[in-house]
CSV table of C-alpha atoms and ligand atoms in Angstrom, one decimal:
chain,number,residue,atom,x,y,z
A,1,MET,CA,4.8,52.1,-77.7
A,2,ARG,CA,6.1,51.5,-81.1
A,3,GLY,CA,6.0,47.8,-80.4
A,4,THR,CA,8.0,46.5,-83.2
A,5,PRO,CA,8.2,42.7,-82.7
A,6,SER,CA,11.5,40.9,-83.1
A,7,SER,CA,11.7,37.4,-84.5
A,8,ASP,CA,13.6,35.7,-81.8
A,9,ASP,CA,11.5,36.0,-78.7
A,10,ALA,CA,8.3,34.0,-79.3
A,11,ALA,CA,8.2,31.9,-76.2
A,12,SER,CA,6.6,28.7,-75.2
A,13,VAL,CA,3.6,28.9,-72.8
A,14,GLU,CA,4.1,25.6,-71.3
A,15,GLY,CA,6.6,24.2,-68.8
A,16,GLU,CA,7.6,25.3,-65.4
A,17,PRO,CA,5.3,26.6,-62.7
A,18,ALA,CA,5.0,30.3,-62.2
A,19,PRO,CA,7.7,31.8,-60.0
A,20,ASP,CA,7.0,33.1,-56.6
A,21,SER,CA,5.9,36.7,-56.5
A,22,GLY,CA,7.1,39.5,-54.2
A,23,ALA,CA,10.0,41.9,-53.8
A,24,SER,CA,12.5,39.3,-52.8
A,25,ASP,CA,12.9,38.0,-56.4
A,26,ARG,CA,12.8,41.4,-58.0
A,27,ALA,CA,16.0,41.0,-60.1
A,28,PRO,CA,16.9,41.7,-63.7
A,29,ALA,CA,16.1,38.7,-65.9
A,30,GLY,CA,17.9,38.3,-69.2
A,31,SER,CA,15.8,35.6,-70.7
A,32,SER,CA,12.2,34.6,-70.8
A,33,ARG,CA,11.0,31.9,-68.5
A,34,ASP,CA,8.4,29.4,-69.6
A,35,VAL,CA,5.3,29.4,-67.3
A,36,ALA,CA,1.8,28.2,-67.3
A,37,TYR,CA,-1.1,30.3,-68.4
A,38,PRO,CA,-2.0,32.6,-65.4
A,39,ALA,CA,-5.7,32.0,-65.0
A,40,GLU,CA,-5.7,34.1,-61.9
A,41,LEU,CA,-5.4,37.2,-64.0
A,42,GLU,CA,-8.9,36.6,-65.6
A,43,ARG,CA,-11.6,39.0,-64.7
A,44,GLU,CA,-15.3,39.5,-65.5
A,45,LEU,CA,-15.8,43.2,-66.3
A,46,ALA,CA,-19.1,44.3,-65.0
A,47,GLY,CA,-20.3,47.9,-65.3
A,48,ILE,CA,-17.9,49.2,-67.9
A,49,VAL,CA,-20.2,48.9,-70.8
A,50,GLU,CA,-23.5,47.1,-71.3
A,51,ARG,CA,-21.7,44.2,-72.8
A,52,HIS,CA,-20.3,41.0,-71.4
A,53,LEU,CA,-16.6,41.8,-71.3
A,54,ARG,CA,-13.9,39.6,-69.9
A,55,LEU,CA,-10.3,40.4,-69.2
A,56,ARG,CA,-7.8,37.6,-69.6
A,57,PRO,CA,-4.2,36.9,-70.6
A,58,VAL,CA,-3.6,36.5,-74.3
A,59,ARG,CA,-3.3,33.0,-75.6
A,60,SER,CA,-1.5,31.5,-78.5
A,61,ASP,CA,-4.9,30.5,-80.1
A,62,ASP,CA,-5.8,34.3,-80.2
A,63,ALA,CA,-4.1,34.7,-83.6
A,64,GLU,CA,-7.3,34.9,-85.7
A,65,ARG,CA,-9.0,37.2,-83.1
A,66,LEU,CA,-6.0,39.5,-83.1
A,67,VAL,CA,-6.0,39.8,-86.9
A,68,ALA,CA,-9.8,40.5,-86.8
A,69,PHE,CA,-9.2,43.1,-84.0
A,70,HIS,CA,-6.5,44.8,-86.0
A,71,SER,CA,-8.6,44.9,-89.1
A,72,ARG,CA,-11.2,46.9,-87.2
A,73,LEU,CA,-8.9,49.6,-85.9
A,74,SER,CA,-9.0,53.0,-87.6
A,75,PRO,CA,-5.8,54.1,-89.4
A,76,GLY,CA,-5.4,56.8,-86.7
A,77,SER,CA,-5.5,54.2,-83.9
A,78,ILE,CA,-3.0,52.0,-85.7
A,79,TYR,CA,-0.7,55.0,-86.3
A,80,ARG,CA,-0.8,56.0,-82.6
A,81,ARG,CA,-0.1,52.5,-81.5
A,82,TYR,CA,2.7,51.6,-84.0
A,83,PHE,CA,3.9,55.0,-85.1
A,84,ALA,CA,3.4,53.7,-88.6
A,85,VAL,CA,0.8,52.9,-91.2
A,86,ARG,CA,0.3,49.2,-90.7
A,87,PRO,CA,-3.0,48.0,-92.2
A,88,LEU,CA,-2.0,44.4,-91.8
A,89,LEU,CA,0.0,42.5,-89.3
A,90,THR,CA,2.6,40.0,-90.6
A,91,ALA,CA,2.4,36.4,-89.4
A,92,GLN,CA,5.6,37.0,-87.4
A,93,GLU,CA,4.0,40.0,-85.7
A,94,VAL,CA,0.9,38.0,-84.9
A,95,SER,CA,3.0,35.2,-83.4
A,96,HIS,CA,5.0,37.7,-81.4
A,97,LEU,CA,1.9,39.4,-80.0
A,98,THR,CA,0.0,36.2,-79.1
A,99,GLN,CA,2.8,34.0,-77.8
A,100,VAL,CA,4.1,35.4,-74.6
A,101,ASP,CA,5.8,33.9,-71.5
A,102,TYR,CA,3.5,35.6,-69.0
A,103,VAL,CA,6.4,36.9,-67.0
A,104,ASP,CA,8.8,39.0,-69.0
A,105,ARG,CA,6.2,39.4,-71.8
A,106,LEU,CA,2.6,39.6,-70.9
A,107,ALA,CA,-0.4,40.8,-72.8
A,108,LEU,CA,-4.0,41.2,-71.4
A,109,VAL,CA,-6.9,41.2,-73.8
A,110,VAL,CA,-10.5,42.4,-73.2
A,111,VAL,CA,-12.9,40.1,-75.1
A,112,ASP,CA,-16.6,40.6,-75.9
A,113,ALA,CA,-18.2,37.4,-74.8
A,114,GLY,CA,-21.4,38.4,-76.6
A,115,ALA,CA,-19.6,38.6,-79.9
A,116,GLY,CA,-17.7,35.4,-80.0
A,117,ASP,CA,-15.0,36.5,-77.7
A,118,ALA,CA,-13.9,39.2,-80.2
A,119,ILE,CA,-10.9,41.1,-78.9
A,120,VAL,CA,-11.8,44.8,-78.2
A,121,ALA,CA,-8.6,45.9,-76.3
A,122,ILE,CA,-5.1,44.8,-75.6
A,123,GLY,CA,-2.5,46.0,-73.1
A,124,ARG,CA,1.0,44.5,-72.9
A,125,TYR,CA,4.4,44.9,-71.3
A,126,GLU,CA,7.7,43.6,-72.4
A,127,ARG,CA,10.6,43.6,-69.9
A,128,ILE,CA,13.6,45.6,-71.1
A,129,PRO,CA,16.4,43.1,-71.0
A,130,ALA,CA,18.6,43.1,-67.9
A,131,THR,CA,16.3,45.5,-66.1
A,132,THR,CA,13.1,45.4,-64.0
A,133,THR,CA,11.4,47.8,-66.3
A,134,GLY,CA,8.6,46.8,-68.6
A,135,GLU,CA,7.7,48.9,-71.7
A,136,VAL,CA,4.0,49.1,-72.0
A,137,ALA,CA,1.6,49.6,-75.0
A,138,PHE,CA,-2.1,49.7,-75.3
A,139,VAL,CA,-4.7,49.7,-78.1
A,140,VAL,CA,-8.5,49.8,-77.7
A,141,ARG,CA,-10.9,49.2,-80.6
A,142,ASP,CA,-12.3,52.6,-81.7
A,143,ASP,CA,-15.8,51.8,-80.7
A,144,PHE,CA,-14.7,50.8,-77.2
A,145,GLN,CA,-12.5,53.8,-76.6
A,146,HIS,CA,-13.2,56.4,-73.9
A,147,LEU,CA,-14.9,53.8,-71.7
A,148,GLY,CA,-12.2,53.3,-69.2
A,149,LEU,CA,-10.5,50.2,-70.7
A,150,GLY,CA,-7.2,52.0,-71.1
A,151,HIS,CA,-7.2,52.8,-67.4
A,152,LEU,CA,-8.2,49.3,-66.5
A,153,LEU,CA,-5.5,47.6,-68.6
A,154,LEU,CA,-2.8,49.8,-67.1
A,155,ASP,CA,-4.0,49.0,-63.6
A,156,GLN,CA,-4.2,45.2,-64.2
A,157,LEU,CA,-0.9,45.1,-66.1
A,158,ALA,CA,0.9,47.0,-63.3
A,159,GLN,CA,-0.4,44.6,-60.7
A,160,ALA,CA,0.6,41.6,-62.7
A,161,ALA,CA,4.0,43.0,-63.5
A,162,TRP,CA,4.8,43.9,-59.9
A,163,ALA,CA,3.8,40.3,-58.9
A,164,ARG,CA,6.3,39.1,-61.5
A,165,GLY,CA,9.3,41.1,-60.2
A,166,LEU,CA,9.1,44.2,-62.4
A,167,THR,CA,9.4,47.5,-60.6
A,168,LYS,CA,8.8,50.2,-63.3
A,169,PHE,CA,6.9,50.8,-66.5
A,170,SER,CA,8.1,53.0,-69.3
A,171,ALA,CA,6.4,54.1,-72.5
A,172,VAL,CA,6.9,56.2,-75.6
A,173,THR,CA,3.8,57.8,-77.1
A,174,LEU,CA,3.1,60.6,-79.5
A,175,ARG,CA,2.9,64.1,-77.9
A,176,GLU,CA,-0.5,64.6,-79.5
A,177,ASN,CA,-1.9,61.4,-77.9
A,178,ARG,CA,-3.8,63.2,-75.1
A,179,GLY,CA,-5.8,60.1,-74.2
A,180,MET,CA,-2.8,57.9,-73.6
A,181,ILE,CA,-1.0,60.6,-71.7
A,182,ALA,CA,-4.1,61.2,-69.5
A,183,ILE,CA,-4.1,57.6,-68.6
A,184,PHE,CA,-0.6,57.8,-67.3
A,185,GLU,CA,-1.0,61.1,-65.6
A,186,HIS,CA,-4.3,60.1,-63.8
A,187,SER,CA,-3.0,56.6,-62.8
A,188,GLY,CA,-1.9,57.6,-59.4
A,189,PHE,CA,1.6,56.4,-60.2
A,190,PRO,CA,4.6,58.8,-59.7
A,191,VAL,CA,5.0,59.6,-63.4
A,192,THR,CA,8.0,61.4,-64.8
A,193,THR,CA,7.9,62.6,-68.4
A,194,SER,CA,10.2,64.0,-71.1
A,195,GLN,CA,9.7,65.0,-74.7
A,196,ARG,CA,11.7,64.9,-77.9
A,197,ASP,CA,10.4,66.0,-81.2
A,198,GLU,CA,7.0,64.3,-81.6
A,199,GLU,CA,7.6,61.7,-78.9
A,200,TYR,CA,6.6,61.8,-75.3
A,201,TYR,CA,8.4,59.5,-72.8
A,202,VAL,CA,6.8,58.3,-69.6
A,203,SER,CA,8.4,56.4,-66.7
A,204,PHE,CA,7.1,55.4,-63.3
A,205,SER,CA,7.4,53.1,-60.4
A,206,ILE,CA,4.7,50.5,-60.2
A,207,ASP,CA,5.2,49.9,-56.5
A,208,PRO,CA,1.7,49.9,-55.0
A,209,ALA,CA,3.1,51.6,-51.9
A,210,GLU,CA,4.0,54.6,-54.1
A,211,ARG,CA,0.7,54.9,-55.8
A,212,ARG,CA,-1.3,57.9,-54.7
A,213,HIS,CA,-4.7,56.5,-55.6
A,214,ALA,CA,-6.4,53.7,-57.4
A,215,SER,CA,-7.2,53.9,-61.1
A,216,PRO,CA,-10.2,56.3,-61.7
A,217,ALA,CA,-11.8,53.7,-64.0
A,218,LEU,CA,-11.9,51.0,-61.4
A,219,ASP,CA,-14.2,50.2,-58.6
A,220,PRO,CA,-14.2,46.9,-56.8
A,221,SER,CA,-17.3,45.7,-58.6
A,222,SER,CA,-15.9,46.2,-62.1
A,223,ALA,CA,-13.1,43.7,-61.9
A,224,GLU,CA,-14.0,40.8,-59.6
B,301,COA,C1,-5.1,55.7,-76.0
B,301,COA,C2,-6.1,54.6,-75.7
B,301,COA,C3,-5.3,53.3,-75.4
B,301,COA,C4,-6.9,55.0,-74.5
B,301,COA,O1,-7.8,53.9,-74.2
B,301,COA,P1,-9.2,54.3,-73.7
B,301,COA,O2,-9.9,53.0,-73.3
B,301,COA,O3,-9.9,55.1,-74.7
B,301,COA,O4,-8.9,55.2,-72.4
B,301,COA,P2,-9.9,55.5,-71.2
B,301,COA,O5,-11.3,55.4,-71.6
B,301,COA,O6,-9.4,54.7,-70.1
B,301,COA,O7,-9.6,57.1,-71.0
B,301,COA,C5,-8.3,57.6,-70.7
B,301,COA,C6,-8.3,59.1,-70.5
B,301,COA,O8,-8.1,59.7,-71.7
B,301,COA,C7,-9.1,60.7,-72.0
B,301,COA,N1,-9.3,60.6,-73.4
B,301,COA,C8,-9.7,59.6,-74.1
B,301,COA,N2,-9.6,60.0,-75.4
B,301,COA,C9,-9.3,61.3,-75.5
B,301,COA,C10,-9.1,62.2,-76.5
B,301,COA,N3,-9.2,61.8,-77.8
B,301,COA,N4,-8.6,63.4,-76.2
B,301,COA,C11,-8.4,63.8,-74.9
B,301,COA,N5,-8.6,62.9,-73.9
B,301,COA,C12,-9.0,61.7,-74.2
B,301,COA,C13,-10.3,60.2,-71.2
B,301,COA,O9,-11.1,61.2,-70.9
B,301,COA,C14,-9.6,59.6,-70.0
B,301,COA,O10,-9.3,60.7,-69.1
B,301,COA,P3,-9.3,60.5,-67.5
B,301,COA,O11,-7.9,60.0,-67.1
B,301,COA,O12,-9.6,61.9,-67.0
B,301,COA,O13,-10.3,59.5,-67.2
B,301,COA,C15,-7.0,54.4,-76.9
B,301,COA,O14,-7.6,55.6,-77.2
B,301,COA,C16,-6.4,53.8,-78.1
B,301,COA,O15,-6.3,52.6,-78.3
B,301,COA,N6,-5.8,54.7,-79.0
B,301,COA,C17,-5.1,54.2,-80.2
B,301,COA,C18,-3.8,53.5,-79.9
B,301,COA,C19,-3.0,54.3,-79.0
B,301,COA,O16,-3.0,55.5,-79.0
B,301,COA,N7,-2.2,53.6,-78.1
B,301,COA,C20,-1.4,54.2,-77.1
B,301,COA,C21,-0.1,54.6,-77.7
B,301,COA,S1,0.9,53.4,-78.4
């Protein structure tokens, strides 16, 4: 969850078609693959708040929206997301966070269509090299927290990751981050946890067959 970007993995978003989904190609991948923007992950979010919210994959033209989103986060939210005081994102970080390959690195954003498509929440995974595990991280704008967007992002990310050959999610969060921990514990996935110092480690299979129940924040009408 610390989400420290590296400089060498900004990926192109153009090129080859998306790979087939399904368990048969669930193999460790060592490098990012270039794929097209996955429009099938877009959702209209009805019934979460009385706003016109949309969920969609992040795009490389989201850089300014991401900077604006970050500028509206409270210091506490930034600290819980990055484990550091980070009032501004560097250009390199913005590039890393908005340029993904949609397979090994995927971010979903929730945008407020009634406010110029302002980003109000982001969830992402990054495949840990040579594994089928994705490390996940989430951040929701303070005025949109506690509305179920965290649950929704985990749910949609897990489905997308499973379709792209990942089998597990892992995360590191702060022990005091009850909201984030509640999302994992109430997700229906078989979560295992451990703690060290102030950090809380979470790991779980994202196999839909192992999920005990759907996300509590989702009903079929809210993501169609
Ligand atoms: C953690 C975070 C992503 C949760 O997103 P969210 O949209 O507010 O979460 P949801 O509305 O889906 O609620 C998640 C659960 O946490 C609970 N919760 C939310 N805030 C809480 C708080 N401050 N204390 C205790 N529980 C809280 C909710 O009741 C809900 O519980 P449920 O599982 O019983 O429904 C969001 O608060 C956030 O962005 N925080 C700052 C960044 C951060 O902490 N990122 C994660 C670690 S890197």
